[in-house]
Short mmCIF file of C-alpha atoms in Angstrom, two decimals:
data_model
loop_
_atom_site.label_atom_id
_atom_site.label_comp_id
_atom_site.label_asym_id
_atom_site.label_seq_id
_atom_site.Cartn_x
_atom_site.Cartn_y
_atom_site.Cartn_z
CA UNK B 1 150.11 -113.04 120.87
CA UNK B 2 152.56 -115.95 119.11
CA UNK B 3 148.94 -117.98 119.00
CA UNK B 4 146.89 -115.22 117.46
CA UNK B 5 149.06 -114.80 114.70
CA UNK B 6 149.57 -118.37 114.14
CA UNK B 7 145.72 -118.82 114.51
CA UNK B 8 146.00 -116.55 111.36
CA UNK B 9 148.86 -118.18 109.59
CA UNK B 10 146.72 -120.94 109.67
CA UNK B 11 143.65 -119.43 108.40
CA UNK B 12 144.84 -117.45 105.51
CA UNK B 13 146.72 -120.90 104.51
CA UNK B 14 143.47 -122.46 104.63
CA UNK B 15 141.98 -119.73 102.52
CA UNK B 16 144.17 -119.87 100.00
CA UNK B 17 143.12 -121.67 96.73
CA UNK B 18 145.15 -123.43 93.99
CA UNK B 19 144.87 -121.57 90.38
CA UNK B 20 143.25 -124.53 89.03
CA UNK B 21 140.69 -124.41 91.54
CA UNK B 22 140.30 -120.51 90.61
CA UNK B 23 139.91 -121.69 87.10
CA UNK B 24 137.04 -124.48 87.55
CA UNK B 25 135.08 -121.91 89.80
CA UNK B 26 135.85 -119.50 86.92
CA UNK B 27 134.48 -121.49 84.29
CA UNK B 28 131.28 -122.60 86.25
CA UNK B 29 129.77 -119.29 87.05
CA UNK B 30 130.94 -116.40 85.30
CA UNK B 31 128.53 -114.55 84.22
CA UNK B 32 130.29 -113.66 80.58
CA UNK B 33 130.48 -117.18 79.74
CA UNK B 34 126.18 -117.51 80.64
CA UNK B 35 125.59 -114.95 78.88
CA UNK B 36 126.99 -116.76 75.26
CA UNK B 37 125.48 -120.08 76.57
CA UNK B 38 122.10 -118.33 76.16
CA UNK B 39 122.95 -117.39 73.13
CA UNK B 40 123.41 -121.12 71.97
CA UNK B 41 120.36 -121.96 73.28
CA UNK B 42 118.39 -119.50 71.30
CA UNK B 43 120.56 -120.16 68.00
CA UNK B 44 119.38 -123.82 69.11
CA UNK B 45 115.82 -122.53 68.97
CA UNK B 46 116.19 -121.08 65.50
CA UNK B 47 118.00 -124.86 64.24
CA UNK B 48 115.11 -126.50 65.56
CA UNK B 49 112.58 -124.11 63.53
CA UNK B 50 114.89 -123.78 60.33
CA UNK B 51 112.87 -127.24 58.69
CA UNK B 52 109.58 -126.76 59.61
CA UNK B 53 106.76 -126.08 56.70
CA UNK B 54 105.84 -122.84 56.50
CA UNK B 55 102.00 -122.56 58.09
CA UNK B 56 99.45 -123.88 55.49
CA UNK B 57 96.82 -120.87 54.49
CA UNK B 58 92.76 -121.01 55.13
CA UNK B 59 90.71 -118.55 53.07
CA UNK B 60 87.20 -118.17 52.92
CA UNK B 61 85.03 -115.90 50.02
CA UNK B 62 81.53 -115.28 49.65
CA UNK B 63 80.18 -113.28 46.10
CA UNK B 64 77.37 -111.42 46.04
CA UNK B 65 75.49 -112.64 43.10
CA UNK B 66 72.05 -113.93 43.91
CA UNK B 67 71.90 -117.65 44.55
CA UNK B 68 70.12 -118.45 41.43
CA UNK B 69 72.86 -117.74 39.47
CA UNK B 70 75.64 -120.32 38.60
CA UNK B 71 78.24 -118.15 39.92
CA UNK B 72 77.10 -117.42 43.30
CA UNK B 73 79.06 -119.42 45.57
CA UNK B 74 80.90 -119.29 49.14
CA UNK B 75 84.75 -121.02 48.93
CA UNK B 76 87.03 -122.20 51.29
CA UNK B 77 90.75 -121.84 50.04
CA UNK B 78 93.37 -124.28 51.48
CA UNK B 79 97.08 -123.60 50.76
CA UNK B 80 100.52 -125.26 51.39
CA UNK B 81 103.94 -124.28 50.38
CA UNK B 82 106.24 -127.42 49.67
CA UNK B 83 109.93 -126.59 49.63
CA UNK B 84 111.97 -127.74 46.92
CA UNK B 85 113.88 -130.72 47.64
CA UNK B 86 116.97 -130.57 49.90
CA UNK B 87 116.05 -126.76 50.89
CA UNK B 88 114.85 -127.44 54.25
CA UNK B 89 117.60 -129.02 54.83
CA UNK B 90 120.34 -126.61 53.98
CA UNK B 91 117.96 -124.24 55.98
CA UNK B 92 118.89 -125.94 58.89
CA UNK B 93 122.52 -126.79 58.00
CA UNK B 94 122.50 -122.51 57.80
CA UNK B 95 121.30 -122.92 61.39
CA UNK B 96 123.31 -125.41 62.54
CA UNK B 97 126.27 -123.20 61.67
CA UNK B 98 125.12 -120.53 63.82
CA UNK B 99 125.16 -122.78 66.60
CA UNK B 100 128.38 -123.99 66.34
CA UNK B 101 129.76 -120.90 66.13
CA UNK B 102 128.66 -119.75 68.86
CA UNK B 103 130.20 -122.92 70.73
CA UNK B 104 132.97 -122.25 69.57
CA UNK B 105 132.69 -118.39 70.57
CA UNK B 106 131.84 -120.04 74.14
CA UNK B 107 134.95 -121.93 73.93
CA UNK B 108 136.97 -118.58 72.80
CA UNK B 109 135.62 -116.74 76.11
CA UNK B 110 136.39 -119.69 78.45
CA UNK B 111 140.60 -119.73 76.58
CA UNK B 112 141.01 -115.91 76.90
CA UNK B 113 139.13 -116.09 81.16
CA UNK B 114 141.26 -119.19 81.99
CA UNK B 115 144.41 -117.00 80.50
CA UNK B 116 143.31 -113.64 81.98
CA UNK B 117 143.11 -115.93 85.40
CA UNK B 118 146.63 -117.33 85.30
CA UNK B 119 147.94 -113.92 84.18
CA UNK B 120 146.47 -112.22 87.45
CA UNK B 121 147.42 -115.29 89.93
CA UNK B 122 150.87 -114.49 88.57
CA UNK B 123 150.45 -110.78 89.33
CA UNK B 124 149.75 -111.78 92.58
CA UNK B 125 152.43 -113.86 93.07
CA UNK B 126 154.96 -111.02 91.91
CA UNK B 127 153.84 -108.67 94.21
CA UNK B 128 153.89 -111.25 96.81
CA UNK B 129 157.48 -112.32 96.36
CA UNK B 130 158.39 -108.52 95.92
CA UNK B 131 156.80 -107.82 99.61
CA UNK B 132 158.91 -110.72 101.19
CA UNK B 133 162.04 -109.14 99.38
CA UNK B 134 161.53 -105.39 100.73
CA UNK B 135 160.56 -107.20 104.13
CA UNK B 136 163.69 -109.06 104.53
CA UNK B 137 165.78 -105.87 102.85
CA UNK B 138 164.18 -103.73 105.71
CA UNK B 139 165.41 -105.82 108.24
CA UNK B 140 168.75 -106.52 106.95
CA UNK B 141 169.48 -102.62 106.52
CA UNK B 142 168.30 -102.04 110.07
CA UNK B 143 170.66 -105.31 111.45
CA UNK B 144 173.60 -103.49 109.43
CA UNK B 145 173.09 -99.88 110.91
CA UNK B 146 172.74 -101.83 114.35
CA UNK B 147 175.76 -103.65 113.68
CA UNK B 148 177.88 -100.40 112.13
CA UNK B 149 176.87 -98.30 115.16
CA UNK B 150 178.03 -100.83 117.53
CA UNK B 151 181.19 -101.45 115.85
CA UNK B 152 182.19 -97.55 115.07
CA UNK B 153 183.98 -95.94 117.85
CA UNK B 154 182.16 -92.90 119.30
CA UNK B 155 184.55 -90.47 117.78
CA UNK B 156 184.49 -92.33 114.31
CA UNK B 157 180.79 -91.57 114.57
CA UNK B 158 180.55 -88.18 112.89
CA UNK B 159 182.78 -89.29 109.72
CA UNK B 160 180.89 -92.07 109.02
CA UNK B 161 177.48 -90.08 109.56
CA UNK B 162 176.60 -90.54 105.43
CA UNK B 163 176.82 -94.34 106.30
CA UNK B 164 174.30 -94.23 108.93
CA UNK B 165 172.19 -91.59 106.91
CA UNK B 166 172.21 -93.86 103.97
CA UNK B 167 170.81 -96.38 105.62
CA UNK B 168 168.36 -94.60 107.19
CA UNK B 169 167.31 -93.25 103.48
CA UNK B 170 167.55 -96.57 101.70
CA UNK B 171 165.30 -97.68 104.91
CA UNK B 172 162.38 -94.75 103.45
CA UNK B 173 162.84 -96.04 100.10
CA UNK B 174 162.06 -99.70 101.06
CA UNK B 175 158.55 -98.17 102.99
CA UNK B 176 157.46 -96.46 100.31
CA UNK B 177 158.57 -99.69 97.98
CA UNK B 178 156.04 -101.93 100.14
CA UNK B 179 153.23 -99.33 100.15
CA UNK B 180 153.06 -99.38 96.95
CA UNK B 181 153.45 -103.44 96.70
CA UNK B 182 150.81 -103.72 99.11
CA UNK B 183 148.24 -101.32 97.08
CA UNK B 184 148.89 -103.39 93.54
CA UNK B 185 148.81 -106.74 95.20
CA UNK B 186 145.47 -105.86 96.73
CA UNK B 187 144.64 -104.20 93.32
CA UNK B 188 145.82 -107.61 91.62
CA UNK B 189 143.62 -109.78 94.24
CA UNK B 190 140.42 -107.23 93.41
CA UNK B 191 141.29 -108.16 89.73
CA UNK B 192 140.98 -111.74 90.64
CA UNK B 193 138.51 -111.72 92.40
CA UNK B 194 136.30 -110.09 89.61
CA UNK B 195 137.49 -112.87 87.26
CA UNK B 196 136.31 -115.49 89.14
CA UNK B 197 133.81 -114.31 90.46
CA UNK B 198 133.91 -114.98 93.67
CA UNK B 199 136.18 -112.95 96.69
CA UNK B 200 139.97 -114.00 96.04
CA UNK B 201 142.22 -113.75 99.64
CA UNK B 202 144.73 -115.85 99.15
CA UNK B 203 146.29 -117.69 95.84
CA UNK B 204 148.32 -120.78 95.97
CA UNK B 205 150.71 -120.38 93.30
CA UNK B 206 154.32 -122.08 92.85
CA UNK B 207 156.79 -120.53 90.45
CA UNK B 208 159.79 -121.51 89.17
CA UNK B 209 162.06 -121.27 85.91
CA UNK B 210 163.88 -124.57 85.62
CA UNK B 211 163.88 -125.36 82.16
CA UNK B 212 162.60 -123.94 78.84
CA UNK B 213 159.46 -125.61 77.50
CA UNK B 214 159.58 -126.69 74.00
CA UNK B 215 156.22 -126.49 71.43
CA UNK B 216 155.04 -128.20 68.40
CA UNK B 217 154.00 -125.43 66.41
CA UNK B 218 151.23 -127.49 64.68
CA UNK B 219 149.18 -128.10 67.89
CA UNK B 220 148.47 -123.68 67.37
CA UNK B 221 146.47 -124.67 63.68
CA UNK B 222 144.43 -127.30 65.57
CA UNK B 223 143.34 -126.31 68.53
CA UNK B 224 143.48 -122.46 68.51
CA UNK B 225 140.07 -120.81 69.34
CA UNK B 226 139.66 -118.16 66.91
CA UNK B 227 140.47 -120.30 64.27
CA UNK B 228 137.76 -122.89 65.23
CA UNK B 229 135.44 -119.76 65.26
CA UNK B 230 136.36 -118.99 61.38
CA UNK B 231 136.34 -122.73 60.82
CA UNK B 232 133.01 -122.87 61.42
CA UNK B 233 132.17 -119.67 59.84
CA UNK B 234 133.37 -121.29 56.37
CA UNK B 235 130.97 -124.15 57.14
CA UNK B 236 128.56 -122.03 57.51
CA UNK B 237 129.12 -120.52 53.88
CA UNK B 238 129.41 -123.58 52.29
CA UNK B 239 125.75 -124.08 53.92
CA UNK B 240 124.78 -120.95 52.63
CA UNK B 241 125.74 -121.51 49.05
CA UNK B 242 123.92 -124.77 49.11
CA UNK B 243 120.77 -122.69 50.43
CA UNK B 244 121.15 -120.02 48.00
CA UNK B 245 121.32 -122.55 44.87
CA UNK B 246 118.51 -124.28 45.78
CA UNK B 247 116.60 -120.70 45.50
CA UNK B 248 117.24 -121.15 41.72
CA UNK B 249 114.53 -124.08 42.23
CA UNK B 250 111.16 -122.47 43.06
CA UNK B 251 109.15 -123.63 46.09
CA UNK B 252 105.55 -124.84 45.13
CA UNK B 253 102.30 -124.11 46.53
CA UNK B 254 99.59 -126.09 46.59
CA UNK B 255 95.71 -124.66 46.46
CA UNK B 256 92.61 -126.88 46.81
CA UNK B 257 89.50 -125.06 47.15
CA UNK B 258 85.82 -126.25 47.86
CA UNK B 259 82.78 -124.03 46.43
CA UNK B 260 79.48 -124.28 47.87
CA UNK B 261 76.29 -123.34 45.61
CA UNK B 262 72.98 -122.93 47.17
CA UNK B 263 71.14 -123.92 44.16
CA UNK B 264 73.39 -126.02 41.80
CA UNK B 265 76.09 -128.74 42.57
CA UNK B 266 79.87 -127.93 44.86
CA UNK B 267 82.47 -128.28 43.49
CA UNK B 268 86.14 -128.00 44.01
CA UNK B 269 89.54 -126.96 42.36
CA UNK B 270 93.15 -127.87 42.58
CA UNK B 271 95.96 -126.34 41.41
CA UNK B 272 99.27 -125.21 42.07
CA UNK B 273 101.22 -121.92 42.20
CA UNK B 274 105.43 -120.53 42.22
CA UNK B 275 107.80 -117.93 41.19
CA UNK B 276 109.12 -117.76 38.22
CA UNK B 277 113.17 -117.02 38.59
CA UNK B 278 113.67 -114.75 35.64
CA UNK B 279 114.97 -111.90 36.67
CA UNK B 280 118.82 -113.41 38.06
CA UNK B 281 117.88 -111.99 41.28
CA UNK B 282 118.64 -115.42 42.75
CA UNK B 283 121.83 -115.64 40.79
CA UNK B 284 123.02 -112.91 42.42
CA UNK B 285 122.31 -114.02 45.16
CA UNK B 286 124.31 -117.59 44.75
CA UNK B 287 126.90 -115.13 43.59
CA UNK B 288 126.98 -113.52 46.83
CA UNK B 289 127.33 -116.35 49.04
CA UNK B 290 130.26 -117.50 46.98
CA UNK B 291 132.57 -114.44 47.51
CA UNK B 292 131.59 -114.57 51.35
CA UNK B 293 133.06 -117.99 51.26
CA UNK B 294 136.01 -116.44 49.79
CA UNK B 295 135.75 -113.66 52.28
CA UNK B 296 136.11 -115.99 54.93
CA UNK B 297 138.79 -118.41 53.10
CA UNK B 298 141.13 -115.07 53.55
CA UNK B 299 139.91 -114.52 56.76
CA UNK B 300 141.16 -118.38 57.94
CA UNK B 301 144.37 -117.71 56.37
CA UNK B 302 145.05 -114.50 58.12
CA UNK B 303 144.23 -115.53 61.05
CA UNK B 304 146.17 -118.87 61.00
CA UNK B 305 148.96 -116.47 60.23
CA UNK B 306 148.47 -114.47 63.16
CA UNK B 307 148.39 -117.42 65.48
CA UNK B 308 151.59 -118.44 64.23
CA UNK B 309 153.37 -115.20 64.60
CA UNK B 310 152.07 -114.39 67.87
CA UNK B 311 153.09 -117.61 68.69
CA UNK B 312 156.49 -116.66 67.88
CA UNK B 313 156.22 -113.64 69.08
CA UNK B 314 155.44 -114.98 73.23
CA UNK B 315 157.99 -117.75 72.14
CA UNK B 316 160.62 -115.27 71.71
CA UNK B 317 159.72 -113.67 74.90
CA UNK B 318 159.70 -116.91 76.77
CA UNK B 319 163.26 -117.53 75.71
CA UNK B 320 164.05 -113.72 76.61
CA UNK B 321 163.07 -114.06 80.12
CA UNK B 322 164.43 -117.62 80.39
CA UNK B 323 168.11 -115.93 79.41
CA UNK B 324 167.65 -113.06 82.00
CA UNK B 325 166.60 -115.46 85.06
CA UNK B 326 169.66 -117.52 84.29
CA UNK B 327 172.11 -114.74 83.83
CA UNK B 328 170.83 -112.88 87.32
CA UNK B 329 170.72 -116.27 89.57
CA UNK B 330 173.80 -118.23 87.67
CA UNK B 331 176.25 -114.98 86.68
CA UNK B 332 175.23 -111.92 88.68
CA UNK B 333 174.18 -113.07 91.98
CA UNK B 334 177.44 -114.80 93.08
CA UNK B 335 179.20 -112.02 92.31
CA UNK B 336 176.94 -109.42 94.19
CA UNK B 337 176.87 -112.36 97.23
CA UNK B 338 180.47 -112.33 97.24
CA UNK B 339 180.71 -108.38 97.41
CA UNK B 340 178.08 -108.47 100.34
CA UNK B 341 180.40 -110.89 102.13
CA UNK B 342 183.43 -108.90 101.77
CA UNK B 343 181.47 -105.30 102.30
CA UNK B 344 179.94 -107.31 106.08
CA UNK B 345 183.66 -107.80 107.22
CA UNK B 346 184.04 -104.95 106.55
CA UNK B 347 181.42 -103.56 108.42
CA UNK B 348 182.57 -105.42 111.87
CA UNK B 349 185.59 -102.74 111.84
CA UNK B 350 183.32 -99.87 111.88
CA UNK B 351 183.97 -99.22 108.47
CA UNK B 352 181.79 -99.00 104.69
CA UNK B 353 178.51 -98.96 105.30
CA UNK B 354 177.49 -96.72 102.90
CA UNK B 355 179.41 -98.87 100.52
CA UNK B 356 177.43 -102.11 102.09
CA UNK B 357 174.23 -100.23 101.44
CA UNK B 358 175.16 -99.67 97.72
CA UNK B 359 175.65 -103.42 97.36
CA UNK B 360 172.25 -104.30 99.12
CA UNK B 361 170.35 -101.42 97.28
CA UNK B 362 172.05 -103.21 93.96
CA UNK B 363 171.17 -107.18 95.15
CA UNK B 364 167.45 -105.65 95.37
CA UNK B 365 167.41 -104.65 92.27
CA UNK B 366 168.47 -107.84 90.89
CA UNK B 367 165.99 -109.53 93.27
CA UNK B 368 163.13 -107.47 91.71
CA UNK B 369 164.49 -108.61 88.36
CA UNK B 370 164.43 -112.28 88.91
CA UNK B 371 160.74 -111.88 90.37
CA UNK B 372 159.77 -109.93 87.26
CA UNK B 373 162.11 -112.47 84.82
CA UNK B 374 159.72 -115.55 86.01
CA UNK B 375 156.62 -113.48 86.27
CA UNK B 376 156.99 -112.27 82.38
CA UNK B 377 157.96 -115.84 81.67
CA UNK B 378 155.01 -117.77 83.01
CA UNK B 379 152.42 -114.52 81.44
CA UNK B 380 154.34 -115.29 77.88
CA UNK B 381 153.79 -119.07 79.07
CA UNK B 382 149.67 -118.42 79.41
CA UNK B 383 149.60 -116.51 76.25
CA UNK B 384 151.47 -119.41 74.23
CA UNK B 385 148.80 -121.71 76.18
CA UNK B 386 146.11 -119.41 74.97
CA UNK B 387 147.04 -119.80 71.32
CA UNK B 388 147.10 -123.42 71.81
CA UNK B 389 143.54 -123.34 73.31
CA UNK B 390 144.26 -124.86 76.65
CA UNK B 391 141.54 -124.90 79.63
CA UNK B 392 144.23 -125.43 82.17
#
């Protein structure tokens, strides 16, 4: 028996994968993330198209006057458009834009997955830590019923019957405690699993508040994801103003046609053809463009003030949590541990374990808090991480 379960020690331990390695499997095959890279490669299609002429026209006529007349002929029509200078060029700046914000929508998908990823591994890991804490709660409260019942005299055995009872009820409490532990950290895994894509058994994850990590509120205008995205949204307006100005310029075409007489000499004609811009239409137009840019200079500047608060926001709760971990493990513990000690002697002459069971019932709650105090810390950790665009 000892070697089947250490046969499985050993397996689930060499199951059990690190969060970066959840993150680079993450990253190279979730489907969300494919489905915006074939986005980019059509919006690449479209940049590549953007400068090409427009397809030259072929037309060919035939009157119906009799071929001893002057007029009777059969032409052939030949047409080109020729864009005015520089417009096939912002044509494909206008393009280019669309592709690189799509990129940078890639790279907004991949921040928020690789967050979403840590967020759950540290799910898991709370529920984890929680299971070990009702375990070794269980099996304390069952040592210190053991241990009151063989210390109590026979005939002290029916006063100190709410002792043993409350045990036996704080026992119940802890079951139904780990049932439900056991559901969300299989709910947490399922979660996982779904993020990367792949099935999650077992999570590496180390966790520990030591010190409070300090930022450079800067790095959030630089690298932050959704303000690349509106970045490059403003470069594509500036590439649509440019686009739309040129439209003040009409394109040309040009015509050349060859006429074919039966009875008298060909002949051919040249010539050239374009809109004329008087109606404003295209004024409006540049018009347009212009308050989009403005549109999307307001846009920038909200959301670069969003980043910042939210950044200060998670900060705040960072800080929070950092407080509460060192209040339970440096204030609250020691005194609970020294109660525990006092309430076991205590126990030896068959006396107080109800009062024992109090104190345990009590450290467990703190326990829980401590697990929950890091948990909330490292999740206010990813979303700070987030902001700051990180991949790791």
């Amino acid at each position: 028996m000892r070697h089947l379960i250490l046969i499985s020690v050993l397996l689930t331990a060499l199951q059990a994968q690190t969060l970066q390695e959840l993150i680079q499997k993450a990253l190279t095959s979730a489907t969300s993330l494919a489905v915006i890279e074939k986005r980019i490669e059509k919006k690449k299609k479209n940049e590549k198209s953007a400068d090409i002429f427009a397809n030259p026209t072929l037309s060919i006529a035939k009157n119906t006057l009799p071929s001893d007349q002057a007029m009777s002929q059969a032409t052939v029509t030949f047409g080109q458009k020729i864009y005015w200078w520089d417009k096939r060029k912002e044509k494909k700046n206008v393009a280019r834009g669309d592709v690189e914000i799509e990129r940078s929508k890639l790279q907004r998908a991949k921040v928020a997955l690789v967050a979403a990823i840590k967020q759950q591994a540290y799910r898991v890991w709370e529920m984890q830590q929680l299971l070990k804490i009702v375990d070794e709660y269980m099996e304390l409260t069952k040592a210190s019923e053991e241990l009151y019942e063989s210390y109590s005299a026979s005939e002290d055995m029916g006063k100190n019957h709410m002792g043993i009872m409350s045990a036996k009820l704080s026992l119940s409490e802890l079951k139904i405690k780990k049932t439900r532990y056991e559901a969300l950290l299989e709910a947490a895994k399922k979660r996982l699993s779904y993020l990367v894509n792949d099935e999650v058994r077992s999570v590496d994850v180390q966790l520990a508040v030591t010190e409070l990590p300090h930022y450079d509120a800067k790095e959030f205008g630089v690298k932050n994801a959704d303000l690349e995205i509106v970045r490059n949204e403003l470069r594509k307006k500036d590439a649509a103003i440019e686009l739309a100005d040129t439209n003040n310029y009409p394109d040309v075409n040009l015509l050349a046609t060859y006429a074919y007489r039966e009875n008298f000499d060909d002949y051919m004609n040249f010539g050239i053809s374009m809109s004329l811009p008087i109606y404003s239409k295209e004024d409006i137009e540049l018009q347009k463009a212009k308050i989009a840019k403005l549109e999307a200079k307001r846009k920038e500047a909200d959301v670069a003030n969003l980043v910042l608060r939210s950044f200060e926001e998670q900060y705040a709760l960072l800080k929070a949590q950092y407080r509460i971990y060192k209040i339970i493990k440096e204030e609250t513990m020691p005194q609970i541990a020294h109660m525990l000690e006092i309430s076991e002697a205590m126990i030896q002459n068959g006396t107080s374990l109800f009062e024992y069971i109090d104190i345990l019932e009590r450290k467990l709650k703190l326990d829980e808090q401590a697990v929950d105090a890091v948990t909330k810390f490292y999740t206010a950790k990813s979303k700070i991480e987030e902001l700051r665009g990180d991949l790791k």
